[in-house]
Amino acid sequence: MQRISRMEERINLLDFSPAALTAWLVKQGEKPFRARQVLRWVHRAGCDDFAQMTDVAKALRARLQATAQVRAPAVRTATHSADGTRKWLLDVGQGNAVEMVFIPERNRGTLCISSQAGCALECAFCATGKQGFNRNLSAGEIVGQLWLANRLLEDEAGVRLAPDSHYERPVSNVVLMGMGEPLANFEAVLAALQTMLDDRAYGLSRRRVTVSTSGIVPAIDRLRDACPVALAVSLHAPNDELRDELVPINRKYPLADLMAACLRYLEDAPRDFITFEYIMLDGINDTPEHARQLLALVREVPCKFNLIPFNPFPGARWQASSPQRVARFAALLQDAGRVATVRKTRGDDVAAACGQLAGQVRDRTRRTMISIQEKAA
Ligand code: SAH
Ligand code: SF4
C-alpha cells in the first residue's frame, strides 16, 4: 500500500505546464498519452477527484491519489453585480488575497485574473501598487483561477463535464489585468499561459489571452520568444517626464525603448496591434496637448487605445476625468485615424473595477494607511 501523504506535501497538478506534467509522468515510467488523459480530466472536465478519472489506469490513479492533488485558491468572498459581473476575492494563504473578475458579454465571457499578491511597481494611481508587494503567485494559483471560475460558473448552471464534452465553457477569454505585474512573475505566468493555450487543457487561442504589462522591456521580448499572446501595455502618459511619475518603471525602461519593444513584439504576435491602456486622470494626462503627444509617440506602432476611467480609492491623489474630457480625448485620437475605445465600467456596485478590493486585503506595508493619514493631516 502506498502511503497517502499530507495535503500540503502533495504536488499540485495545476502547477505543471503541459510539458512539465508529461515529463513528470514519464519519469514515473508512464506513457506520454497519460498526460493527455490527466490534462483533459483536470482542465477540460474541471475534475479534482482522481477516483473519477475512469480511463486513467487504476495503478496511476492510486499513485496520483497518494502523491498529488488539484488545488485552486479558495474563495473568500463572492459578489454578483446587477449587470452580471462577478467578483471573487481568493485566499492565497498567509493573510494574502487576490481578485478575480468575470465579465459576461453576449458572445464571450472574459475572466480577469491576478498574477501576484500585491505589486512592487508602485504606480501612483493603482490601489494594488499602494498595497506593496507580498508575493508571486504560483502557476497553479494563476491557472487555478481559470480552473475555478469555469467550475464555479458551471456548478451554478448545473453543468457536469466529461473530458470529451464539446460544451463551450463559460470563460472564453482571459486577461491578466488583475492584481500584480505578470511579467515580473515570468516563469509562473508562462507555465499558466501554456496550460491555457494547450488543446488538451483549455485550448484558448492566443488572441483570446491577453497579458497586460506596465512595460518591462526585456520580459516583453521573452514573452514574444516563449509564448506570444495578445499584449496590452499600460501607457498612461505620452512623455517620459509624466510617465516617470505615474509609472515609475518608466525610469528604467523609457518610452523610446518601450515603443521599440512593442514593434519587436508585433513581429510574432497573434494580433497585429498592441493595445495601449491609458487611464484618464483629470487635468494630469487628458488635455488635447497630451493627445497630440500620444499620437506622435505611437506614430509607427500599429495599436488601439483603451481609455480607462480612473477608479478612485481612499488616499488617491487624483480624480477621474469627466466623461466630456474622455470623449474629447478619444475624438482627437479617432480623428487621427486611430481606434480608441472607452472602457465600460462594469460591476461598479460590487467594486469589480480594477484593484478595488485590494483595500480589504491585509496591507503589509501599511502604505495605504500612511497616505490616508497624510491626507487627513
Ligand atoms: N500590472 C499590469 C496588469 C495589472 S493592472 C499593468 O499595469 O498593466 C491592470 C490595469 O488596471 C492597468 O492598465 C492599470 O494601469 C489599471 N489600473 C490600475 N489602477 C487603476 C485605477 N485606480 N483605475 C483604473 N485603472 C487602474
Ligand atoms: Fe503594479 Fe500594474 Fe498596479 Fe502598476 S498598475 S502598481 S504595474 S498592478
mmCIF file with all atom_site columns, N, CA and C in Angstrom, residues 26-62:
data_model
loop_
_atom_site.group_PDB
_atom_site.id
_atom_site.type_symbol
_atom_site.label_atom_id
_atom_site.label_alt_id
_atom_site.label_comp_id
_atom_site.label_asym_id
_atom_site.label_entity_id
_atom_site.label_seq_id
_atom_site.pdbx_PDB_ins_code
_atom_site.Cartn_x
_atom_site.Cartn_y
_atom_site.Cartn_z
_atom_site.occupancy
_atom_site.B_iso_or_equiv
_atom_site.pdbx_formal_charge
_atom_site.auth_seq_id
_atom_site.auth_comp_id
_atom_site.auth_asym_id
_atom_site.auth_atom_id
_atom_site.pdbx_PDB_model_num
ATOM 1   N N  . VAL A 1 26 ? 6.317   10.719 -17.298 1.00 0.00 ? 26 VAL A N  1
ATOM 2   C CA . VAL A 1 26 ? 7.254   9.833  -17.997 1.00 0.00 ? 26 VAL A CA 1
ATOM 3   C C  . VAL A 1 26 ? 8.353   9.370  -17.033 1.00 0.00 ? 26 VAL A C  1
ATOM 4   N N  . LYS A 1 27 ? 8.776   10.266 -16.167 1.00 0.00 ? 27 LYS A N  1
ATOM 5   C CA . LYS A 1 27 ? 9.802   9.916  -15.175 1.00 0.00 ? 27 LYS A CA 1
ATOM 6   C C  . LYS A 1 27 ? 9.341   8.780  -14.258 1.00 0.00 ? 27 LYS A C  1
ATOM 7   N N  . GLN A 1 28 ? 8.023   8.690  -14.112 1.00 0.00 ? 28 GLN A N  1
ATOM 8   C CA . GLN A 1 28 ? 7.483   7.604  -13.274 1.00 0.00 ? 28 GLN A CA 1
ATOM 9   C C  . GLN A 1 28 ? 7.198   6.345  -14.090 1.00 0.00 ? 28 GLN A C  1
ATOM 10  N N  . GLY A 1 29 ? 7.666   6.359  -15.355 1.00 0.00 ? 29 GLY A N  1
ATOM 11  C CA . GLY A 1 29 ? 7.501   5.170  -16.184 1.00 0.00 ? 29 GLY A CA 1
ATOM 12  C C  . GLY A 1 29 ? 6.179   5.136  -16.952 1.00 0.00 ? 29 GLY A C  1
ATOM 13  N N  . GLU A 1 30 ? 5.448   6.249  -16.954 1.00 0.00 ? 30 GLU A N  1
ATOM 14  C CA . GLU A 1 30 ? 4.169   6.292  -17.674 1.00 0.00 ? 30 GLU A CA 1
ATOM 15  C C  . GLU A 1 30 ? 4.397   6.658  -19.141 1.00 0.00 ? 30 GLU A C  1
ATOM 16  N N  . LYS A 1 31 ? 3.453   6.261  -19.987 1.00 0.00 ? 31 LYS A N  1
ATOM 17  C CA . LYS A 1 31 ? 3.495   6.652  -21.406 1.00 0.00 ? 31 LYS A CA 1
ATOM 18  C C  . LYS A 1 31 ? 3.014   8.114  -21.522 1.00 0.00 ? 31 LYS A C  1
ATOM 19  N N  . PRO A 1 32 ? 3.559   8.856  -22.509 1.00 0.00 ? 32 PRO A N  1
ATOM 20  C CA . PRO A 1 32 ? 3.169   10.271 -22.639 1.00 0.00 ? 32 PRO A CA 1
ATOM 21  C C  . PRO A 1 32 ? 1.656   10.481 -22.804 1.00 0.00 ? 32 PRO A C  1
ATOM 22  N N  . PHE A 1 33 ? 0.936   9.508  -23.376 1.00 0.00 ? 33 PHE A N  1
ATOM 23  C CA . PHE A 1 33 ? -0.504  9.754  -23.583 1.00 0.00 ? 33 PHE A CA 1
ATOM 24  C C  . PHE A 1 33 ? -1.274  9.860  -22.267 1.00 0.00 ? 33 PHE A C  1
ATOM 25  N N  . ARG A 1 34 ? -0.654  9.390  -21.191 1.00 0.00 ? 34 ARG A N  1
ATOM 26  C CA . ARG A 1 34 ? -1.302  9.542  -19.876 1.00 0.00 ? 34 ARG A CA 1
ATOM 27  C C  . ARG A 1 34 ? -1.458  11.026 -19.519 1.00 0.00 ? 34 ARG A C  1
ATOM 28  N N  . ALA A 1 35 ? -0.483  11.814 -19.986 1.00 0.00 ? 35 ALA A N  1
ATOM 29  C CA . ALA A 1 35 ? -0.551  13.261 -19.700 1.00 0.00 ? 35 ALA A CA 1
ATOM 30  C C  . ALA A 1 35 ? -1.794  13.849 -20.361 1.00 0.00 ? 35 ALA A C  1
ATOM 31  N N  . ARG A 1 36 ? -2.082  13.392 -21.578 1.00 0.00 ? 36 ARG A N  1
ATOM 32  C CA . ARG A 1 36 ? -3.279  13.903 -22.261 1.00 0.00 ? 36 ARG A CA 1
ATOM 33  C C  . ARG A 1 36 ? -4.529  13.569 -21.454 1.00 0.00 ? 36 ARG A C  1
ATOM 34  N N  . GLN A 1 37 ? -4.592  12.333 -20.975 1.00 0.00 ? 37 GLN A N  1
ATOM 35  C CA . GLN A 1 37 ? -5.770  11.930 -20.196 1.00 0.00 ? 37 GLN A CA 1
ATOM 36  C C  . GLN A 1 37 ? -5.923  12.796 -18.939 1.00 0.00 ? 37 GLN A C  1
ATOM 37  N N  . VAL A 1 38 ? -4.814  12.954 -18.241 1.00 0.00 ? 38 VAL A N  1
ATOM 38  C CA . VAL A 1 38 ? -4.892  13.698 -16.978 1.00 0.00 ? 38 VAL A CA 1
ATOM 39  C C  . VAL A 1 38 ? -5.229  15.172 -17.240 1.00 0.00 ? 38 VAL A C  1
ATOM 40  N N  . LEU A 1 39 ? -4.563  15.748 -18.260 1.00 0.00 ? 39 LEU A N  1
ATOM 41  C CA . LEU A 1 39 ? -4.843  17.157 -18.578 1.00 0.00 ? 39 LEU A CA 1
ATOM 42  C C  . LEU A 1 39 ? -6.314  17.363 -18.906 1.00 0.00 ? 39 LEU A C  1
ATOM 43  N N  . ARG A 1 40 ? -6.870  16.416 -19.673 1.00 0.00 ? 40 ARG A N  1
ATOM 44  C CA . ARG A 1 40 ? -8.275  16.570 -20.086 1.00 0.00 ? 40 ARG A CA 1
ATOM 45  C C  . ARG A 1 40 ? -9.209  16.469 -18.888 1.00 0.00 ? 40 ARG A C  1
ATOM 46  N N  . TRP A 1 41 ? -8.910  15.546 -17.992 1.00 0.00 ? 41 TRP A N  1
ATOM 47  C CA . TRP A 1 41 ? -9.763  15.442 -16.802 1.00 0.00 ? 41 TRP A CA 1
ATOM 48  C C  . TRP A 1 41 ? -9.673  16.699 -15.949 1.00 0.00 ? 41 TRP A C  1
ATOM 49  N N  . VAL A 1 42 ? -8.420  17.101 -15.710 1.00 0.00 ? 42 VAL A N  1
ATOM 50  C CA . VAL A 1 42 ? -8.234  18.218 -14.768 1.00 0.00 ? 42 VAL A CA 1
ATOM 51  C C  . VAL A 1 42 ? -8.765  19.520 -15.356 1.00 0.00 ? 42 VAL A C  1
ATOM 52  N N  . HIS A 1 43 ? -8.375  19.816 -16.601 1.00 0.00 ? 43 HIS A N  1
ATOM 53  C CA . HIS A 1 43 ? -8.668  21.155 -17.124 1.00 0.00 ? 43 HIS A CA 1
ATOM 54  C C  . HIS A 1 43 ? -9.933  21.222 -17.978 1.00 0.00 ? 43 HIS A C  1
ATOM 55  N N  . ARG A 1 44 ? -10.214 20.171 -18.729 1.00 0.00 ? 44 ARG A N  1
ATOM 56  C CA . ARG A 1 44 ? -11.418 20.248 -19.575 1.00 0.00 ? 44 ARG A CA 1
ATOM 57  C C  . ARG A 1 44 ? -12.664 19.836 -18.823 1.00 0.00 ? 44 ARG A C  1
ATOM 58  N N  . ALA A 1 45 ? -12.501 18.892 -17.893 1.00 0.00 ? 45 ALA A N  1
ATOM 59  C CA . ALA A 1 45 ? -13.671 18.463 -17.124 1.00 0.00 ? 45 ALA A CA 1
ATOM 60  C C  . ALA A 1 45 ? -13.716 19.132 -15.753 1.00 0.00 ? 45 ALA A C  1
ATOM 61  N N  . GLY A 1 46 ? -12.668 19.880 -15.406 1.00 0.00 ? 46 GLY A N  1
ATOM 62  C CA . GLY A 1 46 ? -12.644 20.568 -14.111 1.00 0.00 ? 46 GLY A CA 1
ATOM 63  C C  . GLY A 1 46 ? -12.708 19.596 -12.942 1.00 0.00 ? 46 GLY A C  1
ATOM 64  N N  . CYS A 1 47 ? -12.060 18.448 -13.103 1.00 0.00 ? 47 CYS A N  1
ATOM 65  C CA . CYS A 1 47 ? -12.173 17.380 -12.098 1.00 0.00 ? 47 CYS A CA 1
ATOM 66  C C  . CYS A 1 47 ? -10.990 17.437 -11.121 1.00 0.00 ? 47 CYS A C  1
ATOM 67  N N  . ASP A 1 48 ? -11.280 17.327 -9.825  1.00 0.00 ? 48 ASP A N  1
ATOM 68  C CA . ASP A 1 48 ? -10.186 17.306 -8.844  1.00 0.00 ? 48 ASP A CA 1
ATOM 69  C C  . ASP A 1 48 ? -10.167 15.999 -8.057  1.00 0.00 ? 48 ASP A C  1
ATOM 70  N N  . ASP A 1 49 ? -10.928 15.029 -8.525  1.00 0.00 ? 49 ASP A N  1
ATOM 71  C CA . ASP A 1 49 ? -11.029 13.751 -7.815  1.00 0.00 ? 49 ASP A CA 1
ATOM 72  C C  . ASP A 1 49 ? -10.477 12.637 -8.714  1.00 0.00 ? 49 ASP A C  1
ATOM 73  N N  . PHE A 1 50 ? -9.294  12.124 -8.339  1.00 0.00 ? 50 PHE A N  1
ATOM 74  C CA . PHE A 1 50 ? -8.640  11.135 -9.214  1.00 0.00 ? 50 PHE A CA 1
ATOM 75  C C  . PHE A 1 50 ? -9.486  9.882  -9.389  1.00 0.00 ? 50 PHE A C  1
ATOM 76  N N  . ALA A 1 51 ? -10.306 9.553  -8.394  1.00 0.00 ? 51 ALA A N  1
ATOM 77  C CA . ALA A 1 51 ? -11.131 8.344  -8.478  1.00 0.00 ? 51 ALA A CA 1
ATOM 78  C C  . ALA A 1 51 ? -12.111 8.417  -9.654  1.00 0.00 ? 51 ALA A C  1
ATOM 79  N N  . GLN A 1 52 ? -12.455 9.642  -10.041 1.00 0.00 ? 52 GLN A N  1
ATOM 80  C CA . GLN A 1 52 ? -13.420 9.793  -11.150 1.00 0.00 ? 52 GLN A CA 1
ATOM 81  C C  . GLN A 1 52 ? -12.775 9.678  -12.533 1.00 0.00 ? 52 GLN A C  1
ATOM 82  N N  . MET A 1 53 ? -11.451 9.651  -12.578 1.00 0.00 ? 53 MET A N  1
ATOM 83  C CA . MET A 1 53 ? -10.760 9.668  -13.884 1.00 0.00 ? 53 MET A CA 1
ATOM 84  C C  . MET A 1 53 ? -10.718 8.254  -14.454 1.00 0.00 ? 53 MET A C  1
ATOM 85  N N  . THR A 1 54 ? -11.872 7.806  -14.937 1.00 0.00 ? 54 THR A N  1
ATOM 86  C CA . THR A 1 54 ? -12.098 6.386  -15.190 1.00 0.00 ? 54 THR A CA 1
ATOM 87  C C  . THR A 1 54 ? -11.230 5.781  -16.292 1.00 0.00 ? 54 THR A C  1
ATOM 88  N N  . ASP A 1 55 ? -10.786 6.599  -17.264 1.00 0.00 ? 55 ASP A N  1
ATOM 89  C CA . ASP A 1 55 ? -9.957  5.983  -18.314 1.00 0.00 ? 55 ASP A CA 1
ATOM 90  C C  . ASP A 1 55 ? -8.461  6.007  -17.965 1.00 0.00 ? 55 ASP A C  1
ATOM 91  N N  . VAL A 1 56 ? -8.121  6.557  -16.827 1.00 0.00 ? 56 VAL A N  1
ATOM 92  C CA . VAL A 1 56 ? -6.723  6.535  -16.377 1.00 0.00 ? 56 VAL A CA 1
ATOM 93  C C  . VAL A 1 56 ? -6.502  5.186  -15.665 1.00 0.00 ? 56 VAL A C  1
ATOM 94  N N  . ALA A 1 57 ? -5.383  4.524  -15.977 1.00 0.00 ? 57 ALA A N  1
ATOM 95  C CA . ALA A 1 57 ? -5.130  3.195  -15.394 1.00 0.00 ? 57 ALA A CA 1
ATOM 96  C C  . ALA A 1 57 ? -5.231  3.258  -13.872 1.00 0.00 ? 57 ALA A C  1
ATOM 97  N N  . LYS A 1 58 ? -5.784  2.199  -13.313 1.00 0.00 ? 58 LYS A N  1
ATOM 98  C CA . LYS A 1 58 ? -6.050  2.166  -11.861 1.00 0.00 ? 58 LYS A CA 1
ATOM 99  C C  . LYS A 1 58 ? -4.809  2.432  -11.020 1.00 0.00 ? 58 LYS A C  1
ATOM 100 N N  . ALA A 1 59 ? -3.679  1.832  -11.449 1.00 0.00 ? 59 ALA A N  1
ATOM 101 C CA . ALA A 1 59 ? -2.449  1.983  -10.647 1.00 0.00 ? 59 ALA A CA 1
ATOM 102 C C  . ALA A 1 59 ? -2.009  3.440  -10.635 1.00 0.00 ? 59 ALA A C  1
ATOM 103 N N  . LEU A 1 60 ? -2.130  4.110  -11.778 1.00 0.00 ? 60 LEU A N  1
ATOM 104 C CA . LEU A 1 60 ? -1.736  5.521  -11.836 1.00 0.00 ? 60 LEU A CA 1
ATOM 105 C C  . LEU A 1 60 ? -2.693  6.360  -10.990 1.00 0.00 ? 60 LEU A C  1
ATOM 106 N N  . ARG A 1 61 ? -3.964  6.043  -11.068 1.00 0.00 ? 61 ARG A N  1
ATOM 107 C CA . ARG A 1 61 ? -4.945  6.772  -10.250 1.00 0.00 ? 61 ARG A CA 1
ATOM 108 C C  . ARG A 1 61 ? -4.578  6.690  -8.768  1.00 0.00 ? 61 ARG A C  1
ATOM 109 N N  . ALA A 1 62 ? -4.215  5.479  -8.347  1.00 0.00 ? 62 ALA A N  1
ATOM 110 C CA . ALA A 1 62 ? -3.865  5.278  -6.930  1.00 0.00 ? 62 ALA A CA 1
ATOM 111 C C  . ALA A 1 62 ? -2.617  6.083  -6.589  1.00 0.00 ? 62 ALA A C  1
#
